[in-house]
XYZ file of C-alpha atoms in Angstrom:
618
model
C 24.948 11.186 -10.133
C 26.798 7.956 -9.915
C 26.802 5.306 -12.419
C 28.341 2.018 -11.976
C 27.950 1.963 -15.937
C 29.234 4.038 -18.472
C 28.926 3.865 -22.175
C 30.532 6.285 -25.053
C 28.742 5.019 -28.385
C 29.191 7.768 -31.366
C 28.050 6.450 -34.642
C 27.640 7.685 -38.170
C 26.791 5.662 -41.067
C 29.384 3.120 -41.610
C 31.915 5.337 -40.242
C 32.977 4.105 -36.607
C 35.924 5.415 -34.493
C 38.958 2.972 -34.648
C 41.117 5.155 -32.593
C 38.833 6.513 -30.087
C 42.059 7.532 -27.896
C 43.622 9.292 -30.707
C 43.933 13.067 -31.410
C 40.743 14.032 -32.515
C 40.588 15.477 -36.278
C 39.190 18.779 -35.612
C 42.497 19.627 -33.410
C 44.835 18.296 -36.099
C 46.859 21.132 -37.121
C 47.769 21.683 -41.222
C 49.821 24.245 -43.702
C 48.529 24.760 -46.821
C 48.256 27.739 -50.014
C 45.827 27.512 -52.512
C 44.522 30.321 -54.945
C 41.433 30.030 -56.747
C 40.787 26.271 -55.989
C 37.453 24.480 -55.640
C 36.501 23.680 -52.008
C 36.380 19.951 -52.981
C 40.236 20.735 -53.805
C 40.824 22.453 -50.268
C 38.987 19.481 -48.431
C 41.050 17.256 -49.746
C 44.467 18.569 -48.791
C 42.888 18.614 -45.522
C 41.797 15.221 -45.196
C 45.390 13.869 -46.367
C 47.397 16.073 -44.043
C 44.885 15.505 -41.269
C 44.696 11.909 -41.711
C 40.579 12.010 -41.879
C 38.262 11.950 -44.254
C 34.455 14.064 -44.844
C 31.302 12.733 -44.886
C 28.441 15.435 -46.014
C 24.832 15.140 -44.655
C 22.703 16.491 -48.020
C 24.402 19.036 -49.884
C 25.561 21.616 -47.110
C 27.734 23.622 -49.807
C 28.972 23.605 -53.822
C 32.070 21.885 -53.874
C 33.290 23.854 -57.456
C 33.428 27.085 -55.319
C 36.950 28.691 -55.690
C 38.428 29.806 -52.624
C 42.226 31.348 -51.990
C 43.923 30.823 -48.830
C 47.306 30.655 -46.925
C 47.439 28.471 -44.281
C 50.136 27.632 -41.613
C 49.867 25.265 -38.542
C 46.323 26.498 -38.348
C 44.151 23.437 -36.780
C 41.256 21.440 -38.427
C 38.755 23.184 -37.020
C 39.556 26.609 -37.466
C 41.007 26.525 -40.965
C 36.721 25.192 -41.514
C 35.535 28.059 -39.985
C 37.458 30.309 -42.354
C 36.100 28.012 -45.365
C 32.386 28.143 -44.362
C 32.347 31.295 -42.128
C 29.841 29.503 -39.763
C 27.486 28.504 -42.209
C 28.455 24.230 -41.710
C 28.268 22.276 -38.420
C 30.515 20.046 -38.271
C 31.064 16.842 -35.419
C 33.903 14.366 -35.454
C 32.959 10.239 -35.702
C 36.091 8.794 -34.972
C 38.557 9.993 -38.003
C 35.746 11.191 -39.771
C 34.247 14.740 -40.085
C 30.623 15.353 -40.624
C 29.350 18.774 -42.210
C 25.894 19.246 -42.343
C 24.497 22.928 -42.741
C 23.517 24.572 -39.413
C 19.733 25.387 -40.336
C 19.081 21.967 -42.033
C 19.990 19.890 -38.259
C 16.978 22.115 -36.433
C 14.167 20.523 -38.666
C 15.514 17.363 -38.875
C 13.738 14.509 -36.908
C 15.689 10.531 -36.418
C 15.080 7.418 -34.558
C 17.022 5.818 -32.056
C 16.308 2.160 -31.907
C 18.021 -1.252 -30.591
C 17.660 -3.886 -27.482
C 18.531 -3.702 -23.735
C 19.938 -6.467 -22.372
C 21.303 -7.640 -18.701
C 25.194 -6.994 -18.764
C 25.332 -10.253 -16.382
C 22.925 -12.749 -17.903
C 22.086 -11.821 -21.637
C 18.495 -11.807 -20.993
C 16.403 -9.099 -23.180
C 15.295 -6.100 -20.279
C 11.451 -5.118 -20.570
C 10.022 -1.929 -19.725
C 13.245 -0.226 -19.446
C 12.921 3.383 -19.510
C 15.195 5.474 -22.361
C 15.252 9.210 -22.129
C 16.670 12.564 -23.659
C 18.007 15.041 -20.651
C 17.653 17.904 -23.021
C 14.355 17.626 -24.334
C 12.984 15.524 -22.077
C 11.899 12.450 -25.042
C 11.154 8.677 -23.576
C 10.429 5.364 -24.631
C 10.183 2.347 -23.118
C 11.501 -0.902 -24.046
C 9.139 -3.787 -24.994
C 8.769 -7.411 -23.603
C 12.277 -8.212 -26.398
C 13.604 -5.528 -24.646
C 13.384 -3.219 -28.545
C 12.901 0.429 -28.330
C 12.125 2.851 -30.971
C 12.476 6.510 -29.423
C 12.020 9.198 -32.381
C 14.153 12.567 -31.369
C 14.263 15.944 -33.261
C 17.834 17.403 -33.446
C 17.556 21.515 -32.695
C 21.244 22.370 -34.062
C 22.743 23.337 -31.130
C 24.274 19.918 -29.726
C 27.243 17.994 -30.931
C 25.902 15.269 -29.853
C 22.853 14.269 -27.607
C 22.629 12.559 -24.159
C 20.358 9.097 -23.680
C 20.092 7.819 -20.066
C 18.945 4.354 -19.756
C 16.931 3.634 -16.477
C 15.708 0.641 -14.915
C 14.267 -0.448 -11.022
C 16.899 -2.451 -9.966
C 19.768 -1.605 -12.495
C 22.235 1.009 -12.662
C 21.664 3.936 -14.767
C 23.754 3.643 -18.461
C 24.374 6.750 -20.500
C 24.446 6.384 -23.982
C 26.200 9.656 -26.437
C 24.632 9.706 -29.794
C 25.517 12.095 -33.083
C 22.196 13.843 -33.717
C 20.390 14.078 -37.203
C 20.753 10.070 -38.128
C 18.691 7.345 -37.599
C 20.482 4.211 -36.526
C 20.204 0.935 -34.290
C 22.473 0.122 -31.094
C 22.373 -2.750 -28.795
C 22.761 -1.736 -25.272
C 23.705 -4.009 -21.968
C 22.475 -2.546 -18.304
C 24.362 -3.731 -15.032
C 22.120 -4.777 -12.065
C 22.762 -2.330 -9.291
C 24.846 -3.426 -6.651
C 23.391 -1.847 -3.661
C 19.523 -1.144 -4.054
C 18.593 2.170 -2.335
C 15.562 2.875 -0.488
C 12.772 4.544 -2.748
C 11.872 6.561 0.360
C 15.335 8.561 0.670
C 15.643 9.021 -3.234
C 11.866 10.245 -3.721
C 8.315 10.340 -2.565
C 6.496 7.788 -4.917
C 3.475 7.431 -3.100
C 1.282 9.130 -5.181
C 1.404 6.529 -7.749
C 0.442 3.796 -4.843
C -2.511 5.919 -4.032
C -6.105 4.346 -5.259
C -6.611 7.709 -6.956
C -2.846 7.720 -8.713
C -3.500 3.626 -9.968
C -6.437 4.711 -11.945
C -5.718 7.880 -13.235
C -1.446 7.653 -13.688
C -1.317 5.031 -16.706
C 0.629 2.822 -16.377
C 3.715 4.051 -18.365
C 3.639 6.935 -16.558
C 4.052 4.812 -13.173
C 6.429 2.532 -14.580
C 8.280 5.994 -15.324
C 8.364 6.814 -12.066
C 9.803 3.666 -11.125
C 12.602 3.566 -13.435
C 13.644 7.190 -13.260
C 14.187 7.987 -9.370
C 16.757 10.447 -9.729
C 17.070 12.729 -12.586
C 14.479 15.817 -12.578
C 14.049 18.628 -14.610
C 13.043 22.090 -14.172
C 10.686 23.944 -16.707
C 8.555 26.949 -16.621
C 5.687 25.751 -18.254
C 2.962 22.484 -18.539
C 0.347 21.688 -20.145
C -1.591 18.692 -20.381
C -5.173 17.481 -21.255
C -5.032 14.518 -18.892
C -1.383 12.674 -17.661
C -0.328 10.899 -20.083
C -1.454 13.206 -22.967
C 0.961 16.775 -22.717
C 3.652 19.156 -23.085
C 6.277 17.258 -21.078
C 4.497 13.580 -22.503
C 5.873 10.473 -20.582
C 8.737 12.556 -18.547
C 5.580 14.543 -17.062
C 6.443 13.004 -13.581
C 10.200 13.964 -13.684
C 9.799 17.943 -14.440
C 8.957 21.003 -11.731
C 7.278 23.534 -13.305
C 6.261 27.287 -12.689
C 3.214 27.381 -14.075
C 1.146 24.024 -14.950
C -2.041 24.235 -16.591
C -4.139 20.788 -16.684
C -7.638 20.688 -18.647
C -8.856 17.520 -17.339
C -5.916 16.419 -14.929
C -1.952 16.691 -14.712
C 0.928 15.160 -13.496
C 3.916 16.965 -12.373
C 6.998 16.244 -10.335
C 6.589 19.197 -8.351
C 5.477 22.774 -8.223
C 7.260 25.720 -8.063
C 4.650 28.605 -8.594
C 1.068 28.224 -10.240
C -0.784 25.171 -11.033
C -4.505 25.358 -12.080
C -6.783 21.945 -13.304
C -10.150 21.699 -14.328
C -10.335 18.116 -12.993
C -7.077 17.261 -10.672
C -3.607 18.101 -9.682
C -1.100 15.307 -9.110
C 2.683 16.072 -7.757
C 4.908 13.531 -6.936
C 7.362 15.625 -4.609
C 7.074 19.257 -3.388
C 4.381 21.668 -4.040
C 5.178 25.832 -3.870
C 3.109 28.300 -3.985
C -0.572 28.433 -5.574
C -2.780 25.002 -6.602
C -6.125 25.000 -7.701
C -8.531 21.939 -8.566
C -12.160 21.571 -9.344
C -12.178 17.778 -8.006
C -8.874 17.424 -6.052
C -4.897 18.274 -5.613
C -2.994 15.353 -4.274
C 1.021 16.417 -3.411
C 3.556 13.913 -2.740
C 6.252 15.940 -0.712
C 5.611 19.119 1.222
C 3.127 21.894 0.439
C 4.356 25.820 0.907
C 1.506 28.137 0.075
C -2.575 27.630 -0.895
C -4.431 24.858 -2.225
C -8.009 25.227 -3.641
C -10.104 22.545 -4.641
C -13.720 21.964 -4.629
C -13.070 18.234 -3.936
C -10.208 16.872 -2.003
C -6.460 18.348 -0.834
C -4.285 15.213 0.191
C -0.550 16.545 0.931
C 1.579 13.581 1.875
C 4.237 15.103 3.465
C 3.814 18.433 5.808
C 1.537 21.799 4.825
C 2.779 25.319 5.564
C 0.037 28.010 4.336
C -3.633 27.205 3.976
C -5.713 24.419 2.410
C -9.658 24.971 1.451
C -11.766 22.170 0.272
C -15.279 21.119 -0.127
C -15.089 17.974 1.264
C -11.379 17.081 2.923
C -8.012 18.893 3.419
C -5.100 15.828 4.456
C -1.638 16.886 5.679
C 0.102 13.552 6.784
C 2.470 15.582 8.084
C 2.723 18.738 10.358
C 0.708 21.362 9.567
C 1.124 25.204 9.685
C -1.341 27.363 8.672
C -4.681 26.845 8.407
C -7.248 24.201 6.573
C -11.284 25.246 5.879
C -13.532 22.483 4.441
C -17.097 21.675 4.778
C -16.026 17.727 5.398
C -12.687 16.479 7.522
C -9.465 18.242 8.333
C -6.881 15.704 9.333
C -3.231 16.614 9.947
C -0.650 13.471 10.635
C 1.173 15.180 12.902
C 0.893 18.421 14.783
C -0.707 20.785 13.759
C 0.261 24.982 14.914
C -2.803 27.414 13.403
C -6.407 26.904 12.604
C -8.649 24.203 11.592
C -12.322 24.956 10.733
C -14.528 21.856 9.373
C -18.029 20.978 8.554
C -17.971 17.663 10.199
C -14.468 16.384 11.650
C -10.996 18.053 12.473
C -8.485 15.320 13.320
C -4.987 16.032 14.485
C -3.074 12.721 15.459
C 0.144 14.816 16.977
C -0.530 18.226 19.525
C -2.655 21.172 18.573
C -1.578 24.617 18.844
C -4.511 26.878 17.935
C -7.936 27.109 17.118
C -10.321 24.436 16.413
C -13.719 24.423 15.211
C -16.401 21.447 13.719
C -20.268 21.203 13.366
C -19.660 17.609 14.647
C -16.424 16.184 16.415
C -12.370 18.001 17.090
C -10.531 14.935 17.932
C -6.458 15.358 19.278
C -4.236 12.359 19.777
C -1.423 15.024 21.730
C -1.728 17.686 23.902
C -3.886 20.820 23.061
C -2.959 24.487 23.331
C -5.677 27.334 22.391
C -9.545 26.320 21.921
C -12.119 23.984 20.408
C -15.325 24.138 19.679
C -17.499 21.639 18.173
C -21.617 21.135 17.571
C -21.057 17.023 19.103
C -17.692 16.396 20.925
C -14.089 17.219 21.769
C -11.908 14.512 22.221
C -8.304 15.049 23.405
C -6.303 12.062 24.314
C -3.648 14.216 25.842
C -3.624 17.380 28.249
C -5.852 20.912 27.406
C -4.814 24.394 27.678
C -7.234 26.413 26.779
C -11.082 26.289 26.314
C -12.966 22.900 25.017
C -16.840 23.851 24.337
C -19.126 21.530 22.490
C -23.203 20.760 22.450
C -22.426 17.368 24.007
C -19.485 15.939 25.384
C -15.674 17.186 26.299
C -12.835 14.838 27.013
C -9.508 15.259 28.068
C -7.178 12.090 28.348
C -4.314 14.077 30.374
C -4.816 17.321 32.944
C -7.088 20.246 31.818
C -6.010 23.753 32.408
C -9.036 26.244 31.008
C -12.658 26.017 30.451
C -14.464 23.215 29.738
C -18.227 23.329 28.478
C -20.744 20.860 27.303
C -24.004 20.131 26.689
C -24.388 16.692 28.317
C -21.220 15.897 29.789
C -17.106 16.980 30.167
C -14.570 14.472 31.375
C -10.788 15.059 32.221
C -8.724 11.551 33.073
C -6.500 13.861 35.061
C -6.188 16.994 36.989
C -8.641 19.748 36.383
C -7.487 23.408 36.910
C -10.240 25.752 35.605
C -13.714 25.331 35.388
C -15.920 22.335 33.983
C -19.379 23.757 33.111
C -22.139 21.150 31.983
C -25.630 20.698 31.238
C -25.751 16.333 32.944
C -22.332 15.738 34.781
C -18.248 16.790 35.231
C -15.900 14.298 35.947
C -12.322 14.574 37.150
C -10.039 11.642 37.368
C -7.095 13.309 39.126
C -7.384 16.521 41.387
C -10.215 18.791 41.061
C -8.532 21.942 41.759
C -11.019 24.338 39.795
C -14.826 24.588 39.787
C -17.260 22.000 39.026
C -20.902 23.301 37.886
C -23.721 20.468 36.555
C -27.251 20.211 37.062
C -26.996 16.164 38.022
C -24.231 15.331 39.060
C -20.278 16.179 39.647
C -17.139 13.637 40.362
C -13.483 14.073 40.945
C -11.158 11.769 42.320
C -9.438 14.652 44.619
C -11.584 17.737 45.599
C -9.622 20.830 46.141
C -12.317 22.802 44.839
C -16.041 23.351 44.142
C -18.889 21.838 43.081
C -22.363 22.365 42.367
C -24.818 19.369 41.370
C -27.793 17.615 42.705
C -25.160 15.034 43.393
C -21.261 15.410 44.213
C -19.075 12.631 44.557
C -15.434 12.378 45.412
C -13.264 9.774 46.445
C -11.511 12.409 48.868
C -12.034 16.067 49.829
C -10.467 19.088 51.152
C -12.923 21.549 48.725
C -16.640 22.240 48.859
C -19.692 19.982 47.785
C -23.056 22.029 47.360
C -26.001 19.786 46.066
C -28.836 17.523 47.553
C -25.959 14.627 48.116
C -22.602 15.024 48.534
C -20.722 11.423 48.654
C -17.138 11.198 50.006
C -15.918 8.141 49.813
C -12.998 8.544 52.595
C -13.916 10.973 55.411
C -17.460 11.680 54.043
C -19.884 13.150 56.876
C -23.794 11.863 56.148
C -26.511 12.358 58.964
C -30.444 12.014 58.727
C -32.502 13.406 61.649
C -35.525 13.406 62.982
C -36.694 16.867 64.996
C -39.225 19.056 66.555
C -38.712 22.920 66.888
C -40.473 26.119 67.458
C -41.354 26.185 64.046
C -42.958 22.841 63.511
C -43.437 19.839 65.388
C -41.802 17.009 63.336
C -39.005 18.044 60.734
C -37.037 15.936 58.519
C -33.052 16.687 57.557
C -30.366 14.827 55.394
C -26.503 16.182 55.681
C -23.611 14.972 53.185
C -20.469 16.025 53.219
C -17.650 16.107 55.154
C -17.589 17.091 58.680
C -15.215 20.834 57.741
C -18.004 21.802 55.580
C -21.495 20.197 54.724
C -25.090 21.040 53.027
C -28.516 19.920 54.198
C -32.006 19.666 52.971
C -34.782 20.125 55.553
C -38.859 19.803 55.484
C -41.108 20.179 58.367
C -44.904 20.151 59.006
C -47.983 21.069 61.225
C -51.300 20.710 60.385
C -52.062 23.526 57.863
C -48.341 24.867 57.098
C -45.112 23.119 55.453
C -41.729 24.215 55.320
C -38.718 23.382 52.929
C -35.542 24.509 53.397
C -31.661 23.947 52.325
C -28.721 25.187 54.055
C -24.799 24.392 55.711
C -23.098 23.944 58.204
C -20.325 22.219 60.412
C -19.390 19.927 63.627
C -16.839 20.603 65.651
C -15.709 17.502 67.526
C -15.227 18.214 71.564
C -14.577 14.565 72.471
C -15.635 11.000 70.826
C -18.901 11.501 72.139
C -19.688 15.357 71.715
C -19.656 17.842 69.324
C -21.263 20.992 68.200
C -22.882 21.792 64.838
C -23.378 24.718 63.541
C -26.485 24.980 60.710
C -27.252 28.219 58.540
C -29.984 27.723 56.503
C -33.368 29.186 54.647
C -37.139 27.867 54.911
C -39.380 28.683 52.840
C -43.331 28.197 54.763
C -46.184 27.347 52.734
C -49.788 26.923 53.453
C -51.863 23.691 53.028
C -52.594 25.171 49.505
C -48.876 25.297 49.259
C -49.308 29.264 48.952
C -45.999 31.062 50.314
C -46.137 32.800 53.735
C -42.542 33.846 53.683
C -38.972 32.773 54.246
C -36.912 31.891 57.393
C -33.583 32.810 57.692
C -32.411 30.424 60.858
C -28.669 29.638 62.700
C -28.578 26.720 65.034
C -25.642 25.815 66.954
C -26.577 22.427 68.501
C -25.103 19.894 70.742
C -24.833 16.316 69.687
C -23.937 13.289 71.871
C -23.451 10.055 70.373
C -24.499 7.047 71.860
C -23.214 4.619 68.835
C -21.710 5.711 65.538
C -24.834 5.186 64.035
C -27.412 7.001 66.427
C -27.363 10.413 68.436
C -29.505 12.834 70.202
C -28.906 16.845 69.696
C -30.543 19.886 71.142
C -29.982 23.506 71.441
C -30.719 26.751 70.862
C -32.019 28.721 67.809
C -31.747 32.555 65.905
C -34.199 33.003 63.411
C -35.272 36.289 60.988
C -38.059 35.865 59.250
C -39.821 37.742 56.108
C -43.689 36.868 55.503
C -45.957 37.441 53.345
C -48.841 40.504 54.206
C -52.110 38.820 54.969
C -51.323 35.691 56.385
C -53.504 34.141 59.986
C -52.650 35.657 63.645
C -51.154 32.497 64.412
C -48.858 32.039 61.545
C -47.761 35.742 61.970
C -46.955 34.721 65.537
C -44.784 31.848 64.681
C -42.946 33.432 61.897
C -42.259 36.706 63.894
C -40.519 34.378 66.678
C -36.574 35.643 67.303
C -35.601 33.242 69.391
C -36.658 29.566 68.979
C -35.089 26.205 69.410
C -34.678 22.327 68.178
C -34.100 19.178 69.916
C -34.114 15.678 67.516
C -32.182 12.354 66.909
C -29.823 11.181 64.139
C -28.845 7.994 62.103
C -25.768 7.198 60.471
């Protein structure tokens, strides 16, 4: 970590280092014999050939002890370990050696206190955050820019790191002798080149209306302050935030296993983390989280989230997320998310999405979707949806979209497409679109069209079924009761008399390669209503020939059914205008009636050959 600042501050009492470039006492080397002297006696010959002097924290040892001992050129430090045999710690302050016994520095607690000022401008520095590495103690400075940070000294440091943070300043480390209270005065340097909270960590969780009210706000002033250093410990536990194991550092430590009463705060997760209330992680999340109300992650998520409330991940999800009411992946998403509310992934999304209400994928889906009310994708789609209201792709389909009302595809459709009301595809359609009111197709229809009102695509290439087909152009088949093309369409009603009935009425849509018609006649006591298709052939501008397969069904004037009529008619047509012509010719008819019906009716019906003659509009 780079710091623009560094401070070396070792204090002890009175005693401060005047030579802080000079040998250090403990490697001084001395030559002594003594036999049956007091330690106070050996200390002393120490202290004048080692040019330092002992300072004693309590009473670490009896000074009247007699010791015997022959020393040569034996340094400080060892010829101590002889004379105590472990028993005294012992740190160097300047020329100045502190003993203190070993077990007597583990139970001892001390304060750290002084001001923070700006190195530039004088000015006191509120809210500045002071912090042990080790054992993970803070403080914060107060509007005079005074702290008071209370630390316990374990024994097994000569002397203890303090990092000073600050938004906007560069990080100062202070070394302090451990065991003593005392008061420093410290001075901070505004940093020189401000980096770009997004590239040093995910803060967002703290800018969240959930992380304002429940992160207090020395826990997001922590945050702010400390961007850099983290911690890794196996184990949390907390009541709510601001009240646990890891206290005001909470935000700066990963842990293995976090256990939260009410709700905890974490910098990130690297195994199991269980909360009666919520879960809050500033940066990644690994493995297992579990939440009664909600788990809100800052970085990525690798793993399973629980909750019976709310899973917001703010980065990307890879594993599976299962919530009550909403699973959020602002990212991509792998895996799979169940609720019985929203799904909604920020980016792509590659798995499964299952949702009471809404899934919501604002990138391309590669998968499975399913909603009791609306699957919505901003990208392309790969696999199948299915939803109770609507599916509502903005980019292309592969796949199968089925919903209870409406389908829509804003780029080409390759699959099955299946509504209750309507489906629509702004682009090509290859595959079928199945509905219960209407299909539409805003490129080429190149696929099958089935609706019980009516069908449209901008191109035909294919088929479609409808009581009314529309299509701006058409090289496919229309089948319904009016088939509109709008360049090259083919429409013709006629007036006619054949061997069946006296006056008949037809109406023919299409185009001239292929078309359908609808046909009633009547005489007297019998009716007939028929549909069929056919074709012209063109044999000049004035001539053609049309060819007509269709079925009539004959009814009495009760509108009782005497049978069906199977009948081909090839028929010449001369035109005498675009809009008017005459046609005539002969016609092939097999018939199937009904037992019981009148001699005469039996007679007509049973007819082989017949023929038609008529005139026609348009």
């Amino acid at each position: 970590m780079k710091r623009a600042s560094f401070i070396l501050l070792i204090t002890f009492s009175l005693f401060y280092a005047p030579g802080l470039y000079a040998q250090q006492p403990l490697s001084k080397t001395v030559s002594f014999r003594v036999t049956n002297k007091p330690v106070d006696t050996v200390l002393a010959i120490i202290s004048r050939q080692g040019a330092c002097s002992f300072s004693f924290a309590g009473s670490p040892f009896r000074g009247d002890s007699l010791v015997t001992f022959h020393i040569a050129n034996k340094p400080v430090k060892q010829v101590l370990d002889l004379l105590f045999s472990g028993r005294i710690q012992y740190v160097e302050s300047g020329d100045n050696i502190i003993l203190q016994r070993a077990e007597q520095v583990r139970e001892r607690n001390y304060v750290i206190s002084g001001y923070v000022r700006d190195k530039e401008n004088g000015q006191v520095v509120p809210n500045a955050s002071i912090y042990d590495h080790t054992n993970l103690y803070s403080t914060f400075t107060n509007n005079e820019g005074f702290f008071h940070l209370r630390l316990k000294d374990k024994g097994r440091q000569p002397s203890v790191q303090l990092t000073v943070s600050k938004e906007f300043y560069t990080d100062t480390a202070l070394y302090v002798l451990p065991g003593f209270d005392r008061e420093v005065s410290l001075a901070i340097s505004p940093a020189r080149t401000v980096v770009l909270k997004e590239f040093i960590v995910s803060d967002q969780v703290e800018k969240t209306w959930l992380g304002r009210r429940l992160l207090s706000e020395g826990l997001r002033r922590q945050t702010q302050n400390i961007s850099k250093f983290f911690a890794d410990k196996p184990v949390q536990t907390s009541l709510v935030p601001a009240i646990g194991s890891h206290g005001k550092m909470a935000g700066q430590v990963v842990n293995k296993f976090s256990l939260n009463f009410v709700g905890g705060y974490s910098a990130g997760l690297n195994g199991v983390e269980v909360a009666g209330g919520f879960n809050i992680d500033k940066k990644d999340v690994q493995y297992v989280q579990v939440a009664g109300i909600f788990n809100m992650v800052g970085g990525k998520m690798t793993g399973a989230q629980a909750t019976g409330g709310y899973n917001h991940v703010m980065q990307s999800v890879e594993g599976a997320q299962a919530a009550g009411i909403a699973n959020v992946a602002k990212g991509k998403m792998k895996g799979a998310q169940a609720t019985g509310g929203l799904n909604l992934v920020g980016d792509s999304a590659k798995g499964a999405q299952a949702a009471g209400l809404s899934n919501l994928v604002k990138g391309n889906l590669e998968g499975v979707q399913a909603a009791g009310g609306l699957n919505q994708v901003r990208g392309n789609v790969t696999g199948a949806q299915a939803a109770g209201i609507s599916n509502f792709n903005q980019g292309n389909t592969t796949g199968a979209s089925i919903t209870g009302a409406l389908n829509h595809t804003g780029g080409n459709m390759v699959g099955l497409q299946l509504a209750g009301i309507v489906n629509s595809t702004s682009k090509d359609v290859m595959g079928i679109q199945l509905s219960g009111a209407g299909n539409i197709s805003g490129g080429t229809m190149a696929g099958m069209q089935f609706s019980s009102l009516f069908n449209y695509s901008h191109r035909l290439k294919g088929i479609q079924f409808a009581l009314v087909n529309i299509a701006d152009t058409s090289s496919g088949l229309s089948f319904g009761l009016l088939n509109i093309i709008r360049k090259g369409g083919y429409y013709k009603l006629s007036v006619s008399a054949n061997d069946l009935m006296p006056l008949n009425l037809s109406f023919k849509s299409g185009r001239k390669q292929f078309y359908t018609l609808f046909t009633g006649g009547m005489d007297n006591d019998l009716y007939n209503v028929g549909f069929g298709i056919g074709r012209s052939f063109s044999i000049g501008k004035k001539w053609a020939i049309t060819t007509d397969l269709l079925q009539l069904n004959v009814f009495d004037k009760d509108w009782k059914s005497l049978g069906q009529v199977y009948r081909f008619q090839p028929l010449l047509n001369f035109s005498f205008t675009r809009w008017l012509s005459v046609h005539a010719g002969p016609a092939l008819s097999v018939s199937e009636y009904s037992s019981g019906v009148n001699k005469f009716s039996e007679r007509r019906l049973s007819q082989l050959l017949g023929w038609q003659a008529g005139i026609s509009f348009f």
